[in-house]
PDB file of C-alpha atoms in Angstrom:
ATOM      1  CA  UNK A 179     109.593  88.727 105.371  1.00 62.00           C
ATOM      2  CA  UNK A 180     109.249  85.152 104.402  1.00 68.00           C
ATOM      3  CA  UNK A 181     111.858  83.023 103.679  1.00 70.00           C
ATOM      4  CA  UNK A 182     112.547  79.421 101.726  1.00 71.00           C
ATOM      5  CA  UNK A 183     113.969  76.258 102.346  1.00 74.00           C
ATOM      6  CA  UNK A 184     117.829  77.044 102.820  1.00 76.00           C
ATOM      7  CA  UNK A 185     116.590  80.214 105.585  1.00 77.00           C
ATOM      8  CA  UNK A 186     117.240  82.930 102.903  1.00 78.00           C
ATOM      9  CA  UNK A 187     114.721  85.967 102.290  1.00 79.00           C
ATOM     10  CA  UNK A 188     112.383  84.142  99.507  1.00 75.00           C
ATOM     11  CA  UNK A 189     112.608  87.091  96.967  1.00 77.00           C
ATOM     12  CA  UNK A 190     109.039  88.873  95.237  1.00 74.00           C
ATOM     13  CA  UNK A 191     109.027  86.929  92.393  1.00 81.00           C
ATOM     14  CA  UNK A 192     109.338  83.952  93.860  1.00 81.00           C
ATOM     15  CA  UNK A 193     106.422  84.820  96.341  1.00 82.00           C
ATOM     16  CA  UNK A 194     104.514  86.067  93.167  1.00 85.00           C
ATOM     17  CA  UNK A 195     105.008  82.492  91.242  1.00 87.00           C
ATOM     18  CA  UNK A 196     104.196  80.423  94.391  1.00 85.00           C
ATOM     19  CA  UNK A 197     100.856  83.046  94.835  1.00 85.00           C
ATOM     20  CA  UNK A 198     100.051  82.329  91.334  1.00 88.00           C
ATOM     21  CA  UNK A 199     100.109  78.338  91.571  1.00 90.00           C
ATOM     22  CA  UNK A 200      98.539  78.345  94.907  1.00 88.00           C
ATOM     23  CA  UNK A 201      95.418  80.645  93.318  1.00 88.00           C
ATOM     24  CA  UNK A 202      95.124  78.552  90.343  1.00 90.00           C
ATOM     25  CA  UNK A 203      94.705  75.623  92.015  1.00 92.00           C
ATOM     26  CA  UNK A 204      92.518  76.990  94.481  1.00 92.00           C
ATOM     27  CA  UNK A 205      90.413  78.137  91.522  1.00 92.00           C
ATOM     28  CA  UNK A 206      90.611  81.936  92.514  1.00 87.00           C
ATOM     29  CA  UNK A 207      90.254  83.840  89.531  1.00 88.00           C
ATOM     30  CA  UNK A 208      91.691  87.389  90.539  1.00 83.00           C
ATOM     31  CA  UNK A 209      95.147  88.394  89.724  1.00 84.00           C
ATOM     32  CA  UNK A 210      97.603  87.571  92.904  1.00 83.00           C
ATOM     33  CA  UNK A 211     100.393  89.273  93.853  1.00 82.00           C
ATOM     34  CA  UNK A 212     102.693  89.514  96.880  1.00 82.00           C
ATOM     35  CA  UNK A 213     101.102  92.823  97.841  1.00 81.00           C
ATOM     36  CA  UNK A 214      97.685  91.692  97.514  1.00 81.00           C
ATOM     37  CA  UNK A 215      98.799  88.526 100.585  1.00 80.00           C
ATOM     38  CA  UNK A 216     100.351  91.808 102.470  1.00 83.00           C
ATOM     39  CA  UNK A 217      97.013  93.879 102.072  1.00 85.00           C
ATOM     40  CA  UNK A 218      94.933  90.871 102.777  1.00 85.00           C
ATOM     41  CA  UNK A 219      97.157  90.540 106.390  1.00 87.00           C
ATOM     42  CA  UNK A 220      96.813  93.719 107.100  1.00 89.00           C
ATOM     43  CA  UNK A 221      93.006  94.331 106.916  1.00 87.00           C
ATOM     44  CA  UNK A 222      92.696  91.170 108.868  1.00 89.00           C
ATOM     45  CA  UNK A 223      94.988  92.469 111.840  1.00 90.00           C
ATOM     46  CA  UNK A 224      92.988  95.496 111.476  1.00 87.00           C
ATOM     47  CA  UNK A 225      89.438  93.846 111.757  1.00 84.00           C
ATOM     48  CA  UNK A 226      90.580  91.414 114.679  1.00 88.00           C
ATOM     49  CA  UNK A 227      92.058  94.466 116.622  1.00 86.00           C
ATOM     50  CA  UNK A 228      88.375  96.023 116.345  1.00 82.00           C
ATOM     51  CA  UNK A 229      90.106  98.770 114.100  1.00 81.00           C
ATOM     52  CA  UNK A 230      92.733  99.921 116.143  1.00 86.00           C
ATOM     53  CA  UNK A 231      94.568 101.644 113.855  1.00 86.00           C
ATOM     54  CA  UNK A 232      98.114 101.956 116.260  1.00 89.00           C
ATOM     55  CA  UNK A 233      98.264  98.426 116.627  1.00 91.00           C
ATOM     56  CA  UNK A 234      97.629  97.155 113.207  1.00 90.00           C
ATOM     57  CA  UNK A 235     100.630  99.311 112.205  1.00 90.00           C
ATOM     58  CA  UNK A 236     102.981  97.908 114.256  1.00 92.00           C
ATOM     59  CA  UNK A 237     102.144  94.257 113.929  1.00 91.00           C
ATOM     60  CA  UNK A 238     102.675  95.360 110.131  1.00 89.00           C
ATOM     61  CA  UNK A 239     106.064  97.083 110.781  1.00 90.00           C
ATOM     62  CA  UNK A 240     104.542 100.397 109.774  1.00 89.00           C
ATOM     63  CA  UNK A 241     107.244 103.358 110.592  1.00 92.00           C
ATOM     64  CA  UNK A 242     104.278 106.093 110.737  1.00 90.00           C
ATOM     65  CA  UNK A 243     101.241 105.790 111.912  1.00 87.00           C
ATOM     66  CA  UNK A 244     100.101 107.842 108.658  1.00 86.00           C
ATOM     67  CA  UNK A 245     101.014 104.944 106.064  1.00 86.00           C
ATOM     68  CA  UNK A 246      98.319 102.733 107.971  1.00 85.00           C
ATOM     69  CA  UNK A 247      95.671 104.907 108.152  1.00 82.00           C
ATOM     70  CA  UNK A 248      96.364 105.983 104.345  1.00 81.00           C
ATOM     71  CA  UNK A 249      96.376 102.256 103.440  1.00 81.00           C
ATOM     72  CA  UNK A 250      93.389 100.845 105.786  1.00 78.00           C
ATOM     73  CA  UNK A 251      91.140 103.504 106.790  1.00 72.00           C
ATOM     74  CA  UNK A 252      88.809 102.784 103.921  1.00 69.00           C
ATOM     75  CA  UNK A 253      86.517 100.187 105.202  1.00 62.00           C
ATOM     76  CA  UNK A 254      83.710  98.850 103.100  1.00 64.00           C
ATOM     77  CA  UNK A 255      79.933  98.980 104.748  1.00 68.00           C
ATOM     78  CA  UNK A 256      80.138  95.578 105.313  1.00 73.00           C
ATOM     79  CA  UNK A 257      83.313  95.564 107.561  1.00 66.00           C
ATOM     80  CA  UNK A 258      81.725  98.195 109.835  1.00 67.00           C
ATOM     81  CA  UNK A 259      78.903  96.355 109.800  1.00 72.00           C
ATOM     82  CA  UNK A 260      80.680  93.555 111.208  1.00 71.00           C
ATOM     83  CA  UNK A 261      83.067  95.399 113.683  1.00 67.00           C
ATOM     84  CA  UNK A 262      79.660  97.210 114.553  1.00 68.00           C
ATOM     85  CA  UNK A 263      78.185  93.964 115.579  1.00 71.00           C
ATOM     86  CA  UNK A 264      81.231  92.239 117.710  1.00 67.00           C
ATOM     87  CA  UNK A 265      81.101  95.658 119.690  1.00 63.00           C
ATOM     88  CA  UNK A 266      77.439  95.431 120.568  1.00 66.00           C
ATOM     89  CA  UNK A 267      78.486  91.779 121.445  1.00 66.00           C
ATOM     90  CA  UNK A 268      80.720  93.128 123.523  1.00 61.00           C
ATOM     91  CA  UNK A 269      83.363  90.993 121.534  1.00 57.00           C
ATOM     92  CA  UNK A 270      85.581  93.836 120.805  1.00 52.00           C
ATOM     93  CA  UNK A 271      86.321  97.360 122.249  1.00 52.00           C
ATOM     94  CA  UNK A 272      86.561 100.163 119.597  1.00 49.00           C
ATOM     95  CA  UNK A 273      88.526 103.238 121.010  1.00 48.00           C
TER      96      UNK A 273
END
């Protein structure tokens, strides 16, 4: 939950607006929307946890394990490349 200026719960639209602005003037030319900043956090926690699926869904406040793994379990190549890597590093432990 985020919230504006006077503490109250900064409402979708309002998130969606500021979103908007923000990509516009960071010249990012894909349609942004609350969900997509949610999405975004979530496959970050997801790749810094090594792909710990448990943990990602309750630093997302995930009720069921199940809505995680329905939502996140589809990595691209390119992100099991990477989480490939930081294991052989020995960066990360994958379970």
């Amino acid at each position: 939950m985020l919230v504006g200026k006077l503490g109250e719960r900064l409402a979708n639209s309002s998130l969606g607006v500021m979103l908007k602005e923000l990509a516009k003037k960071a010249k990012i030319n894909k349609n942004v929307h609350p969900h997509t900043l949610r999405k975004t956090r979530g496959q970050h926690i997801l790749e810094a946890t090594g792909g710990d699926m448990l943990l990602t869904s309750k630093k997302l406040g995930h009720k069921k394990l199940e809505t995680t793994q329905l939502s996140y379990a589809d990595f691209s190549p390119e992100q099991a490349e990477k989480l490939l890597e930081k294991k052989i590093e020995g960066k990360i432990k994958i379970l």
